[in-house]
Amino acid sequence: MSVLILGLLIFLGMHSLRIFANDWRDRQIVRLGPKHWKGLFALTSIVGFVLICWGFGLARQQPVLLYVPPLPLRHLNALFTLIAFVLFFAARVPHNRIKAKLHHPQLLAVKVWAFGHLLATGMLHDVVLFGAFLLWAIVLFAVSRRRDRLTGATHPAGTLKGDVMTVLIGVVVWAIFAFWLHLWLIGVNPMN
């Protein structure tokens, strides 16, 4: 469990600088330059992510049951994950109304993904992983929306084409992940 927690601290810590140390982050970008900062950010994030994956795998070998979710909640997680995939791609597909309306759909995707997984799983390692991501996404979303209001940030208006592309890409990638990649990468068939 300690490797998982270390990975979460590194990964989410780096992604929390805008919450807790935004001025320091801005000074480092100026001091190092944007390219060097992005490189350092990416390297640190990759190290954290690798530790999360490794630590999660280790923690799964010594499971500690906290609660047994009812079967319908495990199936409901498929719907939560589908919504999360659509929101994730709403952050990337240009000219969609989802991003124009929600401003930070990727953070909402993390919240929906983590919440759904907390409903569907009950092991300690699951609660640590998904609970940490849920808490992080809730806080960062609130901070980001407040910053948007203070700066008057707006997003370009969306189009029907952008909406359709967002939903289509999200559904297709979700289906590939749910029916094939999740079992291959994680070792769990989410459709059972």
PDB file of C-alpha atoms in Angstrom:
ATOM      1  CA  MET A   1       0.000   0.000   0.000  1.00  0.00           C
ATOM      2  CA  SER A   2       2.909   2.356   0.669  1.00  0.00           C
ATOM      3  CA  VAL A   3       3.991   2.331  -3.008  1.00  0.00           C
ATOM      4  CA  LEU A   4       0.426   3.193  -4.073  1.00  0.00           C
ATOM      5  CA  ILE A   5       0.244   6.041  -1.564  1.00  0.00           C
ATOM      6  CA  LEU A   6       3.673   7.363  -2.620  1.00  0.00           C
ATOM      7  CA  GLY A   7       2.565   7.314  -6.263  1.00  0.00           C
ATOM      8  CA  LEU A   8      -0.646   9.150  -5.407  1.00  0.00           C
ATOM      9  CA  LEU A   9       1.276  11.770  -3.422  1.00  0.00           C
ATOM     10  CA  ILE A  10       3.684  12.385  -6.301  1.00  0.00           C
ATOM     11  CA  PHE A  11       1.102  12.324  -9.114  1.00  0.00           C
ATOM     12  CA  LEU A  12      -1.719  14.180  -7.394  1.00  0.00           C
ATOM     13  CA  GLY A  13       0.732  16.442  -5.573  1.00  0.00           C
ATOM     14  CA  MET A  14       2.189  17.620  -8.879  1.00  0.00           C
ATOM     15  CA  HIS A  15      -1.319  18.074 -10.257  1.00  0.00           C
ATOM     16  CA  SER A  16      -2.329  20.026  -7.134  1.00  0.00           C
ATOM     17  CA  LEU A  17       0.203  22.823  -7.437  1.00  0.00           C
ATOM     18  CA  ARG A  18      -2.474  25.138  -8.862  1.00  0.00           C
ATOM     19  CA  ILE A  19      -4.471  24.499  -5.687  1.00  0.00           C
ATOM     20  CA  PHE A  20      -1.808  24.863  -3.006  1.00  0.00           C
ATOM     21  CA  ALA A  21       1.194  26.579  -4.580  1.00  0.00           C
ATOM     22  CA  ASN A  22       0.062  28.461  -7.662  1.00  0.00           C
ATOM     23  CA  ASP A  23       2.445  31.390  -7.083  1.00  0.00           C
ATOM     24  CA  TRP A  24       5.397  29.023  -6.619  1.00  0.00           C
ATOM     25  CA  ARG A  25       4.365  27.152  -9.789  1.00  0.00           C
ATOM     26  CA  ASP A  26       4.224  30.421 -11.752  1.00  0.00           C
ATOM     27  CA  ARG A  27       7.688  31.412 -10.480  1.00  0.00           C
ATOM     28  CA  GLN A  28       9.117  28.040 -11.520  1.00  0.00           C
ATOM     29  CA  ILE A  29       7.661  28.390 -15.012  1.00  0.00           C
ATOM     30  CA  VAL A  30       9.343  31.790 -15.330  1.00  0.00           C
ATOM     31  CA  ARG A  31      12.615  30.526 -13.824  1.00  0.00           C
ATOM     32  CA  LEU A  32      12.830  27.296 -15.857  1.00  0.00           C
ATOM     33  CA  GLY A  33      10.919  28.357 -18.953  1.00  0.00           C
ATOM     34  CA  PRO A  34       7.681  26.767 -20.146  1.00  0.00           C
ATOM     35  CA  LYS A  35       9.323  23.864 -22.021  1.00  0.00           C
ATOM     36  CA  HIS A  36      11.565  22.830 -19.121  1.00  0.00           C
ATOM     37  CA  TRP A  37       8.678  23.171 -16.672  1.00  0.00           C
ATOM     38  CA  LYS A  38       6.443  20.975 -18.858  1.00  0.00           C
ATOM     39  CA  GLY A  39       9.238  18.411 -19.115  1.00  0.00           C
ATOM     40  CA  LEU A  40       9.718  18.352 -15.334  1.00  0.00           C
ATOM     41  CA  PHE A  41       5.957  18.189 -14.822  1.00  0.00           C
ATOM     42  CA  ALA A  42       5.604  15.314 -17.295  1.00  0.00           C
ATOM     43  CA  LEU A  43       8.544  13.360 -15.857  1.00  0.00           C
ATOM     44  CA  THR A  44       7.278  13.721 -12.286  1.00  0.00           C
ATOM     45  CA  SER A  45       3.758  12.762 -13.372  1.00  0.00           C
ATOM     46  CA  ILE A  46       5.008   9.656 -15.179  1.00  0.00           C
ATOM     47  CA  VAL A  47       6.993   8.570 -12.116  1.00  0.00           C
ATOM     48  CA  GLY A  48       3.902   9.047  -9.951  1.00  0.00           C
ATOM     49  CA  PHE A  49       1.681   7.196 -12.416  1.00  0.00           C
ATOM     50  CA  VAL A  50       4.066   4.242 -12.663  1.00  0.00           C
ATOM     51  CA  LEU A  51       4.205   4.047  -8.864  1.00  0.00           C
ATOM     52  CA  ILE A  52       0.389   4.169  -8.703  1.00  0.00           C
ATOM     53  CA  CYS A  53       0.087   1.281 -11.171  1.00  0.00           C
ATOM     54  CA  TRP A  54       2.791  -0.757  -9.477  1.00  0.00           C
ATOM     55  CA  GLY A  55       1.492   0.000  -5.983  1.00  0.00           C
ATOM     56  CA  PHE A  56      -2.086  -0.827  -6.964  1.00  0.00           C
ATOM     57  CA  GLY A  57      -0.922  -4.160  -8.347  1.00  0.00           C
ATOM     58  CA  LEU A  58       0.993  -4.903  -5.148  1.00  0.00           C
ATOM     59  CA  ALA A  59      -1.937  -3.874  -2.941  1.00  0.00           C
ATOM     60  CA  ARG A  60      -4.313  -6.133  -4.910  1.00  0.00           C
ATOM     61  CA  GLN A  61      -2.164  -9.100  -3.860  1.00  0.00           C
ATOM     62  CA  GLN A  62      -3.100  -8.497  -0.203  1.00  0.00           C
ATOM     63  CA  PRO A  63      -6.743  -7.395  -0.393  1.00  0.00           C
ATOM     64  CA  VAL A  64      -8.532  -5.922   2.594  1.00  0.00           C
ATOM     65  CA  LEU A  65     -12.316  -5.915   2.218  1.00  0.00           C
ATOM     66  CA  LEU A  66     -14.045  -2.794   3.540  1.00  0.00           C
ATOM     67  CA  TYR A  67     -17.520  -3.316   2.068  1.00  0.00           C
ATOM     68  CA  VAL A  68     -19.345  -5.482  -0.473  1.00  0.00           C
ATOM     69  CA  PRO A  69     -21.127  -3.367  -3.073  1.00  0.00           C
ATOM     70  CA  PRO A  70     -24.502  -4.606  -4.303  1.00  0.00           C
ATOM     71  CA  LEU A  71     -24.318  -6.090  -7.803  1.00  0.00           C
ATOM     72  CA  PRO A  72     -26.497  -3.346  -9.395  1.00  0.00           C
ATOM     73  CA  LEU A  73     -23.944  -0.722  -8.308  1.00  0.00           C
ATOM     74  CA  ARG A  74     -21.187  -2.671 -10.018  1.00  0.00           C
ATOM     75  CA  HIS A  75     -23.209  -2.611 -13.229  1.00  0.00           C
ATOM     76  CA  LEU A  76     -24.105   1.060 -12.735  1.00  0.00           C
ATOM     77  CA  ASN A  77     -20.382   1.798 -12.796  1.00  0.00           C
ATOM     78  CA  ALA A  78     -20.388   0.995 -16.527  1.00  0.00           C
ATOM     79  CA  LEU A  79     -22.756   3.937 -17.040  1.00  0.00           C
ATOM     80  CA  PHE A  80     -20.641   6.215 -14.834  1.00  0.00           C
ATOM     81  CA  THR A  81     -17.554   5.232 -16.802  1.00  0.00           C
ATOM     82  CA  LEU A  82     -19.306   5.874 -20.131  1.00  0.00           C
ATOM     83  CA  ILE A  83     -20.209   9.375 -18.945  1.00  0.00           C
ATOM     84  CA  ALA A  84     -16.626   9.866 -17.758  1.00  0.00           C
ATOM     85  CA  PHE A  85     -15.247   8.940 -21.192  1.00  0.00           C
ATOM     86  CA  VAL A  86     -17.568  11.411 -22.920  1.00  0.00           C
ATOM     87  CA  LEU A  87     -16.561  14.143 -20.458  1.00  0.00           C
ATOM     88  CA  PHE A  88     -12.879  13.281 -20.910  1.00  0.00           C
ATOM     89  CA  PHE A  89     -13.134  13.755 -24.668  1.00  0.00           C
ATOM     90  CA  ALA A  90     -15.208  16.909 -24.210  1.00  0.00           C
ATOM     91  CA  ALA A  91     -12.001  18.452 -22.860  1.00  0.00           C
ATOM     92  CA  ARG A  92     -10.225  17.592 -26.122  1.00  0.00           C
ATOM     93  CA  VAL A  93     -12.694  17.752 -29.018  1.00  0.00           C
ATOM     94  CA  PRO A  94     -12.947  21.340 -30.265  1.00  0.00           C
ATOM     95  CA  HIS A  95     -16.191  23.285 -30.426  1.00  0.00           C
ATOM     96  CA  ASN A  96     -18.427  21.185 -28.187  1.00  0.00           C
ATOM     97  CA  ARG A  97     -21.099  22.605 -25.931  1.00  0.00           C
ATOM     98  CA  ILE A  98     -20.190  20.285 -23.063  1.00  0.00           C
ATOM     99  CA  LYS A  99     -16.895  22.098 -22.521  1.00  0.00           C
ATOM    100  CA  ALA A 100     -18.495  25.482 -23.171  1.00  0.00           C
ATOM    101  CA  LYS A 101     -21.038  24.781 -20.440  1.00  0.00           C
ATOM    102  CA  LEU A 102     -18.966  22.867 -17.863  1.00  0.00           C
ATOM    103  CA  HIS A 103     -15.552  24.561 -18.405  1.00  0.00           C
ATOM    104  CA  HIS A 104     -13.533  21.692 -16.910  1.00  0.00           C
ATOM    105  CA  PRO A 105     -15.040  18.447 -18.214  1.00  0.00           C
ATOM    106  CA  GLN A 106     -11.878  16.423 -17.604  1.00  0.00           C
ATOM    107  CA  LEU A 107     -12.076  17.100 -13.868  1.00  0.00           C
ATOM    108  CA  LEU A 108     -15.744  16.132 -13.950  1.00  0.00           C
ATOM    109  CA  ALA A 109     -14.733  12.951 -15.804  1.00  0.00           C
ATOM    110  CA  VAL A 110     -12.327  12.074 -12.995  1.00  0.00           C
ATOM    111  CA  LYS A 111     -15.041  12.723 -10.400  1.00  0.00           C
ATOM    112  CA  VAL A 112     -17.588  10.537 -12.196  1.00  0.00           C
ATOM    113  CA  TRP A 113     -15.025   7.773 -12.867  1.00  0.00           C
ATOM    114  CA  ALA A 114     -13.788   7.729  -9.267  1.00  0.00           C
ATOM    115  CA  PHE A 115     -17.273   7.908  -7.734  1.00  0.00           C
ATOM    116  CA  GLY A 116     -18.544   5.081  -9.936  1.00  0.00           C
ATOM    117  CA  HIS A 117     -15.592   2.907  -8.995  1.00  0.00           C
ATOM    118  CA  LEU A 118     -16.109   3.615  -5.292  1.00  0.00           C
ATOM    119  CA  LEU A 119     -19.694   2.378  -5.704  1.00  0.00           C
ATOM    120  CA  ALA A 120     -18.534  -0.741  -7.536  1.00  0.00           C
ATOM    121  CA  THR A 121     -15.543  -1.825  -5.474  1.00  0.00           C
ATOM    122  CA  GLY A 122     -14.990  -2.252  -1.771  1.00  0.00           C
ATOM    123  CA  MET A 123     -11.366  -3.164  -1.210  1.00  0.00           C
ATOM    124  CA  LEU A 124      -9.067  -0.876   0.760  1.00  0.00           C
ATOM    125  CA  HIS A 125      -6.737  -0.340  -2.196  1.00  0.00           C
ATOM    126  CA  ASP A 126      -9.735   0.679  -4.353  1.00  0.00           C
ATOM    127  CA  VAL A 127     -10.940   3.160  -1.757  1.00  0.00           C
ATOM    128  CA  VAL A 128      -7.461   4.656  -1.410  1.00  0.00           C
ATOM    129  CA  LEU A 129      -7.002   5.004  -5.195  1.00  0.00           C
ATOM    130  CA  PHE A 130     -10.458   6.175  -6.219  1.00  0.00           C
ATOM    131  CA  GLY A 131     -11.078   8.156  -3.035  1.00  0.00           C
ATOM    132  CA  ALA A 132      -7.847  10.108  -3.539  1.00  0.00           C
ATOM    133  CA  PHE A 133      -8.719  10.916  -7.152  1.00  0.00           C
ATOM    134  CA  LEU A 134     -12.284  11.881  -6.204  1.00  0.00           C
ATOM    135  CA  LEU A 135     -11.161  14.221  -3.443  1.00  0.00           C
ATOM    136  CA  TRP A 136      -8.485  15.781  -5.689  1.00  0.00           C
ATOM    137  CA  ALA A 137     -10.950  16.336  -8.557  1.00  0.00           C
ATOM    138  CA  ILE A 138     -13.580  17.892  -6.273  1.00  0.00           C
ATOM    139  CA  VAL A 139     -11.097  20.382  -4.830  1.00  0.00           C
ATOM    140  CA  LEU A 140      -9.408  21.245  -8.135  1.00  0.00           C
ATOM    141  CA  PHE A 141     -12.752  21.683  -9.897  1.00  0.00           C
ATOM    142  CA  ALA A 142     -13.907  24.145  -7.228  1.00  0.00           C
ATOM    143  CA  VAL A 143     -10.602  26.055  -7.384  1.00  0.00           C
ATOM    144  CA  SER A 144     -10.650  26.098 -11.189  1.00  0.00           C
ATOM    145  CA  ARG A 145     -14.234  27.363 -11.384  1.00  0.00           C
ATOM    146  CA  ARG A 146     -13.485  30.078  -8.834  1.00  0.00           C
ATOM    147  CA  ARG A 147     -10.422  31.127 -10.864  1.00  0.00           C
ATOM    148  CA  ASP A 148     -12.606  31.185 -14.011  1.00  0.00           C
ATOM    149  CA  ARG A 149     -15.089  33.501 -12.314  1.00  0.00           C
ATOM    150  CA  LEU A 150     -12.334  35.809 -11.039  1.00  0.00           C
ATOM    151  CA  THR A 151     -10.645  36.053 -14.441  1.00  0.00           C
ATOM    152  CA  GLY A 152     -13.874  36.067 -16.461  1.00  0.00           C
ATOM    153  CA  ALA A 153     -12.737  33.001 -18.415  1.00  0.00           C
ATOM    154  CA  THR A 154     -15.036  31.823 -21.177  1.00  0.00           C
ATOM    155  CA  HIS A 155     -14.902  28.965 -23.644  1.00  0.00           C
ATOM    156  CA  PRO A 156     -15.868  29.116 -27.315  1.00  0.00           C
ATOM    157  CA  ALA A 157     -19.467  28.264 -28.086  1.00  0.00           C
ATOM    158  CA  GLY A 158     -20.014  24.705 -29.168  1.00  0.00           C
ATOM    159  CA  THR A 159     -21.606  23.292 -32.270  1.00  0.00           C
ATOM    160  CA  LEU A 160     -23.781  20.273 -32.961  1.00  0.00           C
ATOM    161  CA  LYS A 161     -20.894  18.739 -34.921  1.00  0.00           C
ATOM    162  CA  GLY A 162     -18.575  19.178 -31.916  1.00  0.00           C
ATOM    163  CA  ASP A 163     -21.171  17.613 -29.604  1.00  0.00           C
ATOM    164  CA  VAL A 164     -21.728  14.622 -31.887  1.00  0.00           C
ATOM    165  CA  MET A 165     -17.982  14.052 -32.321  1.00  0.00           C
ATOM    166  CA  THR A 166     -17.433  14.275 -28.554  1.00  0.00           C
ATOM    167  CA  VAL A 167     -20.141  11.752 -27.745  1.00  0.00           C
ATOM    168  CA  LEU A 168     -19.198   9.426 -30.609  1.00  0.00           C
ATOM    169  CA  ILE A 169     -15.501   9.338 -29.699  1.00  0.00           C
ATOM    170  CA  GLY A 170     -16.324   8.918 -26.002  1.00  0.00           C
ATOM    171  CA  VAL A 171     -18.709   6.011 -26.637  1.00  0.00           C
ATOM    172  CA  VAL A 172     -16.369   4.214 -29.047  1.00  0.00           C
ATOM    173  CA  VAL A 173     -13.324   4.524 -26.802  1.00  0.00           C
ATOM    174  CA  TRP A 174     -15.413   3.515 -23.765  1.00  0.00           C
ATOM    175  CA  ALA A 175     -16.634   0.400 -25.599  1.00  0.00           C
ATOM    176  CA  ILE A 176     -13.085  -0.575 -26.587  1.00  0.00           C
ATOM    177  CA  PHE A 177     -11.918  -0.055 -23.021  1.00  0.00           C
ATOM    178  CA  ALA A 178     -14.907  -1.712 -21.332  1.00  0.00           C
ATOM    179  CA  PHE A 179     -15.092  -4.769 -23.561  1.00  0.00           C
ATOM    180  CA  TRP A 180     -11.399  -5.395 -24.158  1.00  0.00           C
ATOM    181  CA  LEU A 181      -8.738  -3.113 -22.662  1.00  0.00           C
ATOM    182  CA  HIS A 182      -9.936  -3.105 -19.039  1.00  0.00           C
ATOM    183  CA  LEU A 183      -9.571  -6.877 -18.768  1.00  0.00           C
ATOM    184  CA  TRP A 184      -6.233  -6.838 -20.588  1.00  0.00           C
ATOM    185  CA  LEU A 185      -4.723  -3.909 -18.632  1.00  0.00           C
ATOM    186  CA  ILE A 186      -6.394  -4.227 -15.216  1.00  0.00           C
ATOM    187  CA  GLY A 187      -7.248  -7.918 -15.124  1.00  0.00           C
ATOM    188  CA  VAL A 188     -10.928  -7.290 -14.323  1.00  0.00           C
ATOM    189  CA  ASN A 189     -13.843  -7.686 -16.719  1.00  0.00           C
ATOM    190  CA  PRO A 190     -16.123  -4.746 -15.860  1.00  0.00           C
ATOM    191  CA  MET A 191     -18.988  -6.195 -17.900  1.00  0.00           C
ATOM    192  CA  ASN A 192     -19.400  -9.298 -15.682  1.00  0.00           C
TER     193      ASN A 192
END
